[in-house]
Tab-separated table of C-alpha atoms in Angstrom:
chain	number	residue	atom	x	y	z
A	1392	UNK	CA	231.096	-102.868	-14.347
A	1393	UNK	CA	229.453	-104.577	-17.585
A	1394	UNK	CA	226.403	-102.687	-18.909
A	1395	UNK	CA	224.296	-103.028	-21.729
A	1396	UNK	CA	221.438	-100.317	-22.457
A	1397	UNK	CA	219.563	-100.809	-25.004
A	1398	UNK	CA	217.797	-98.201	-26.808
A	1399	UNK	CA	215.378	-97.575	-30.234
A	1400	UNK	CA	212.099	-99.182	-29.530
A	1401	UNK	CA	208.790	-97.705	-30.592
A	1402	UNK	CA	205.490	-98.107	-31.837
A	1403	UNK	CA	206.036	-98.960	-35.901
A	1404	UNK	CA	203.595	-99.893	-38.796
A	1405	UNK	CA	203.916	-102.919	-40.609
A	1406	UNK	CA	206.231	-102.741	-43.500
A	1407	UNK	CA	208.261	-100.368	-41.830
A	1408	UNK	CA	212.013	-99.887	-40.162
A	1409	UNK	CA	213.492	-99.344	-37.254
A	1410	UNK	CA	216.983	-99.262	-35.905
A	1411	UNK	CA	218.307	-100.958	-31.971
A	1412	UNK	CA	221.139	-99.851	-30.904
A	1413	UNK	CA	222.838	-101.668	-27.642
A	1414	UNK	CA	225.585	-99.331	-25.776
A	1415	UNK	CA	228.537	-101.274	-24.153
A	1416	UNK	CA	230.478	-100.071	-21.369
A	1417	UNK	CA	232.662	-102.069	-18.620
A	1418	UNK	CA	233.926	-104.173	-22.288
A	1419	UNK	CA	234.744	-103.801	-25.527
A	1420	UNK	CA	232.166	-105.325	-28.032
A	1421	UNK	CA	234.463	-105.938	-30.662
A	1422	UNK	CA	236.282	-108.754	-28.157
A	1423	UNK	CA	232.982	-110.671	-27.745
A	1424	UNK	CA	230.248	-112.975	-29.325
A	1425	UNK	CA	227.002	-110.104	-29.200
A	1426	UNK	CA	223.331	-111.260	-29.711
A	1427	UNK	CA	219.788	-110.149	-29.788
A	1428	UNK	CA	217.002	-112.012	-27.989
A	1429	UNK	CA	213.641	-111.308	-28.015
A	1430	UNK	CA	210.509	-112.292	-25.971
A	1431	UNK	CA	207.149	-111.677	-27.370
A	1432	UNK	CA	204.356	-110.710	-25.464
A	1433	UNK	CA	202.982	-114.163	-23.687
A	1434	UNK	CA	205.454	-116.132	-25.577
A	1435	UNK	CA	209.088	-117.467	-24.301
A	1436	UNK	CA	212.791	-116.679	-25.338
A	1437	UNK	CA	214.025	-116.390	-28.992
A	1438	UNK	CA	217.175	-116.195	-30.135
A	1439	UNK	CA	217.396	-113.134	-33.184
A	1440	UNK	CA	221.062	-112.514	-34.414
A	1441	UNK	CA	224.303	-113.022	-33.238
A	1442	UNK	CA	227.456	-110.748	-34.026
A	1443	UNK	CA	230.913	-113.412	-33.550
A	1444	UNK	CA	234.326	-113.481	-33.777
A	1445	UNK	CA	235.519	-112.726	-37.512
A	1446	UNK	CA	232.870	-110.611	-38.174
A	1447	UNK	CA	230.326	-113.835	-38.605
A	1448	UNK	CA	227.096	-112.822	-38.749
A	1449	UNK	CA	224.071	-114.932	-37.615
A	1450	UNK	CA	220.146	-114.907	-37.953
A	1451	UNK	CA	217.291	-117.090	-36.961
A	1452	UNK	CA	215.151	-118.166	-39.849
A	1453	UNK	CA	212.419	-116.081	-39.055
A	1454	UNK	CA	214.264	-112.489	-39.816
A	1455	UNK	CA	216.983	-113.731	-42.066
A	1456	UNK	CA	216.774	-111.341	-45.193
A	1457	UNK	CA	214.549	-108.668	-43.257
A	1458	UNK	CA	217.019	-108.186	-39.798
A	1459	UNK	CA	220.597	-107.046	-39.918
A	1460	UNK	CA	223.135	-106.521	-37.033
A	1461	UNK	CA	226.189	-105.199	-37.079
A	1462	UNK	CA	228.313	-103.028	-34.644
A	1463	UNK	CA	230.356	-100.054	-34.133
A	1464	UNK	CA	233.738	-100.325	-32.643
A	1465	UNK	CA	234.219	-96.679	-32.174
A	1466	UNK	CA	231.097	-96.064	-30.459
A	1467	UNK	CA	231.254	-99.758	-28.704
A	1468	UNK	CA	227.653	-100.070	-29.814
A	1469	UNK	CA	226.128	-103.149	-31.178
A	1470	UNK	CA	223.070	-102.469	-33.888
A	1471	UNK	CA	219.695	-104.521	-35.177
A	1472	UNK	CA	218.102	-103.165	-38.034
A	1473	UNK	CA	215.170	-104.252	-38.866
A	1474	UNK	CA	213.520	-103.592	-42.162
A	1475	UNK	CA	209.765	-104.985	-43.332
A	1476	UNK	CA	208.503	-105.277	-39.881
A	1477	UNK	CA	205.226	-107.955	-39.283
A	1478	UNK	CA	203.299	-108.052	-36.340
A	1479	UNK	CA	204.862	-111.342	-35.420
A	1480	UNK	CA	208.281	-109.110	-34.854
A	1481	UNK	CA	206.373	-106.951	-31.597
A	1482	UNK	CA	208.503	-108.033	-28.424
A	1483	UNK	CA	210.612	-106.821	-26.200
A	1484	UNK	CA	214.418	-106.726	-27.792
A	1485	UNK	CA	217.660	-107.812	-25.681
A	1486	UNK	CA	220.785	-107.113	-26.433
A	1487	UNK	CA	223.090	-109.806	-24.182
A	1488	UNK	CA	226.870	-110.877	-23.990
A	1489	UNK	CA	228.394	-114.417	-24.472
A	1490	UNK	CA	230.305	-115.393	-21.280
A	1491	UNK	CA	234.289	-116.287	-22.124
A	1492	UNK	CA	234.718	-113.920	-24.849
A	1493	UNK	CA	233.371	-117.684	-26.904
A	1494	UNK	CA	230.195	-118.878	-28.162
A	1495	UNK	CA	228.773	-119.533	-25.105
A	1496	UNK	CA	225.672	-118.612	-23.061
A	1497	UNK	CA	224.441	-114.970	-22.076
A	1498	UNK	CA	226.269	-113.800	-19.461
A	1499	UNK	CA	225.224	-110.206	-19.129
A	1500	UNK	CA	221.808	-108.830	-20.645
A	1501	UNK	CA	220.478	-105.202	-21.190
A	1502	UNK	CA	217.248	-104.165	-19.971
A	1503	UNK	CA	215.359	-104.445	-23.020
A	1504	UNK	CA	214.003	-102.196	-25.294
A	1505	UNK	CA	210.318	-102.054	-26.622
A	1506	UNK	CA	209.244	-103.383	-30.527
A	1507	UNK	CA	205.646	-102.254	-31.049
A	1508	UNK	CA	204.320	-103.290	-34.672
A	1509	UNK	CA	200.795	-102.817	-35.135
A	1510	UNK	CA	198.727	-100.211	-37.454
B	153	UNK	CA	218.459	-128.112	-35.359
B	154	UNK	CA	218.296	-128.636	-31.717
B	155	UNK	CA	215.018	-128.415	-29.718
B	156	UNK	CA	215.098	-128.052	-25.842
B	157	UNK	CA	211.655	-129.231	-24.382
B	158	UNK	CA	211.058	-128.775	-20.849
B	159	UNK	CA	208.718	-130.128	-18.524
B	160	UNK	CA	206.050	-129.260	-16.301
B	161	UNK	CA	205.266	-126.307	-18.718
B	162	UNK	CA	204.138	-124.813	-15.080
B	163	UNK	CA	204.559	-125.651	-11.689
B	164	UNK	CA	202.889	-124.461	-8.242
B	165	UNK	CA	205.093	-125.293	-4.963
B	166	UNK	CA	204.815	-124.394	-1.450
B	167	UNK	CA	207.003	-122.692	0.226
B	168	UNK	CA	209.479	-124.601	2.003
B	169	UNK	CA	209.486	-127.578	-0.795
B	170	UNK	CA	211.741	-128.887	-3.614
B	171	UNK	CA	210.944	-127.511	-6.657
B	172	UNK	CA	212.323	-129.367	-9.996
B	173	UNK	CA	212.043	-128.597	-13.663
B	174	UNK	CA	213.406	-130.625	-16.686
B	175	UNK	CA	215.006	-129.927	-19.705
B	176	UNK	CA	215.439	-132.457	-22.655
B	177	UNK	CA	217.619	-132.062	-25.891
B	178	UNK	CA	217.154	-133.363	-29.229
B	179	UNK	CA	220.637	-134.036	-28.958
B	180	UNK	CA	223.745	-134.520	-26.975
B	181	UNK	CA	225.328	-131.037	-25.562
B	182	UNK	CA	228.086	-133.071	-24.013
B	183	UNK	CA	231.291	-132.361	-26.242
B	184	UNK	CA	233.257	-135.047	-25.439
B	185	UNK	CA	236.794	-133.239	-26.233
B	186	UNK	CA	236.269	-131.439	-22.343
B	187	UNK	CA	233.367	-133.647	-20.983
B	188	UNK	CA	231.416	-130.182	-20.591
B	189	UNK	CA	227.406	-130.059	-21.554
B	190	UNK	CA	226.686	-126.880	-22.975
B	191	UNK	CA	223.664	-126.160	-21.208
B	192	UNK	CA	222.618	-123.204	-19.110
B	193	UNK	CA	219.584	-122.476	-17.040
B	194	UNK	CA	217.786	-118.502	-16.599
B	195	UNK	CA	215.226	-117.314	-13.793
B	196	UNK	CA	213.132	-114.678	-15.961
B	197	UNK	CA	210.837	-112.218	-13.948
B	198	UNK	CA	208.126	-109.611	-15.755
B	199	UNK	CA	209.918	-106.215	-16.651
B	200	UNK	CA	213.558	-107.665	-16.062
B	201	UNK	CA	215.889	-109.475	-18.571
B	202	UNK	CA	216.775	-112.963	-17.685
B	203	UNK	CA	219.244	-113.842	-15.018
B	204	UNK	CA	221.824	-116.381	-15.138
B	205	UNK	CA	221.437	-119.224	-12.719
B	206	UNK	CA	223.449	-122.263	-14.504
B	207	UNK	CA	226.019	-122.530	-16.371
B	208	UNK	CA	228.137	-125.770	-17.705
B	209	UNK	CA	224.515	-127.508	-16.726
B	210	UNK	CA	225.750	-127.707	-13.237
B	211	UNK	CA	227.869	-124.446	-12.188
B	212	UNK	CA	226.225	-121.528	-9.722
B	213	UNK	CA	226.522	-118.332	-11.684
B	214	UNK	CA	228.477	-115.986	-9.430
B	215	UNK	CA	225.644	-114.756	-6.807
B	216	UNK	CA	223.193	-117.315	-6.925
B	217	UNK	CA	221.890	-118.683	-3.799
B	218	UNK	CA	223.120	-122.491	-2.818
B	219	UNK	CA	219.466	-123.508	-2.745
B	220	UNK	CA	219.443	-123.914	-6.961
B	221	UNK	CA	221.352	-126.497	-8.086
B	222	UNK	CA	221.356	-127.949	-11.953
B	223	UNK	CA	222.367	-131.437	-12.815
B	224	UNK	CA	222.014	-134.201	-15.866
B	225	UNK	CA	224.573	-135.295	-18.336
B	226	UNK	CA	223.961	-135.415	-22.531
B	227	UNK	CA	220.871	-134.749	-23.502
B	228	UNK	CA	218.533	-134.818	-20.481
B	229	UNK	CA	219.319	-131.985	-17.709
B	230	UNK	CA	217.359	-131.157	-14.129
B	231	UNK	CA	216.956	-127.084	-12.316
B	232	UNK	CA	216.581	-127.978	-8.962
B	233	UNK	CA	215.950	-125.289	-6.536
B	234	UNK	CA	215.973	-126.847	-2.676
B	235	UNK	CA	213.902	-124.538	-0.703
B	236	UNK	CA	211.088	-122.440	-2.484
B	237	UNK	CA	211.484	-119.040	-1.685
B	238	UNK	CA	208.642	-116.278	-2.814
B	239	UNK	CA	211.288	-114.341	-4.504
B	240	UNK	CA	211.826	-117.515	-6.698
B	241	UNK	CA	208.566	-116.999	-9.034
B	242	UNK	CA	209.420	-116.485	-12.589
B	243	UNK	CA	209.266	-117.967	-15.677
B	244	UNK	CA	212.757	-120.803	-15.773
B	245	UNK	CA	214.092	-121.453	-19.102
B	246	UNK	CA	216.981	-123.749	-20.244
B	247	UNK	CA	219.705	-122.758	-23.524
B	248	UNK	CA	222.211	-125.320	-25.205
B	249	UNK	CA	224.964	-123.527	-26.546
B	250	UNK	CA	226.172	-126.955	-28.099
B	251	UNK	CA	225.686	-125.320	-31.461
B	252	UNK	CA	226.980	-122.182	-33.594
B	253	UNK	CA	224.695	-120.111	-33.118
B	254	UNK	CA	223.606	-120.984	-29.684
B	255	UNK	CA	220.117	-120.175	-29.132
B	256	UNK	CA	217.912	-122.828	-28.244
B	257	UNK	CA	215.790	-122.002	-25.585
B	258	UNK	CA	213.424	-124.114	-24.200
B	259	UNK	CA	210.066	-123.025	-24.152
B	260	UNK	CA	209.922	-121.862	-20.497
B	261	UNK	CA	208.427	-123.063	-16.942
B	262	UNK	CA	206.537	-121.127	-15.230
B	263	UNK	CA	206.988	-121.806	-11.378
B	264	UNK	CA	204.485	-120.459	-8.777
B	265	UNK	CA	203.088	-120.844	-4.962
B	266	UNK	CA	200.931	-123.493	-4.625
């Protein structure tokens, strides 16, 4: 069975860092396109990062240069780190699977995990 | 960039009725090398991640009941869902996947009981 659990959210002050971390089971994350999604309080879906084949990396404009992903194939754990936090960054974090093993849409998504950034 | 725009922003249905929400692209999904549109459609309740209705614009993720149905070719795509059902409130959003990244959500439709 294909699970994603998401973990690493808290309550943060702005300017500061905090790690995600997104454990895989019923796959291996190293055979699949991996992203982050986020939805902020009142506000719809956004697309954050995307881990793909070749080790491409991917980031929307609003947390390029602050946000990194990356995974670990040992642990089958995919990672956001987020450095510089703002305000605008508070949501709830996803961690979700491209269907086909491809660049596809979100087949499978974790439960979320919490992004508080406030002083 | 592409920019998915759906429409009604919210909706209020009876129960019983035909309930249908639009999505339009800023450009084509449809790659023409396998006639596929890139297009998928989510159900998103409060406190749960999304759910996959859609996929291919037009195919019934594994699960979903018969009564949603998604349709529309290139850049202009329909979420139809037959017979409202209370269980079917939540927030309906569409993705193209046309592009690398994918990511384009639309901005969401909020369905309710009228």
């Amino acid at each position: 069975e294909v699970q994603l659990v998401e973990s690493g959210g808290d309550l943060i002050q702005p300017g500061g860092s905090l790690r995600l971390s997104c454990a895989a089971s019923g796959f291996t994350v190293s055979s699949n396109y991996m992203s982050w999604v986020r939805q902020a309080p009142g506000k719809g879906l956004e697309w954050v990062s995307g881990f793909y084949s070749g080790g491409n990396t991917y980031y929307a404009d609003s947390v390029r240069g602050r946000f990194t992903i990356s995974r670990d194939n040992s642990k089958n754990t995919l990672y956001l780190q987020m450095n510089n936090l703002r305000a605008e960054d508070t949501a709830v974090y996803y961690c979700a699977r491209h269907a086909e093993q491809m660049n596809y849409y979100f087949d499978y998504w974790g439960q979320g995990t919490l992004v508080t950034v406030s002083s | 960039d592409f920019v998915m725009t759906q429409s009604p922003d919210s909706l209020a249905v009876s129960l019983g009725e035909r309930a249908t929400i639009n999505c339009k692209s800023s450009q084509s999904v449809l790659y023409s090398s396998n006639d596929k549109n890139y297009l998928a459609w989510y159900q998103h309740k409060p406190g749960q991640p999304p759910k996959l209705l859609i996929y291919w614009a037009s195919t019934r993720a594994s699960g979903v009941p018969d009564r949603f149905s998604g349709s529309g070719s290139g850049t202009d795509f329909t979420l139809t869902i037959s017979s409202l059902q209370a269980e079917d409130v939540a927030v309906y959003y569409c993705l193209q996947y046309y592009s690398t990244p994918p990511g384009a959500f639309g901005q969401g439709t909020k369905l309710e009981i009228k």
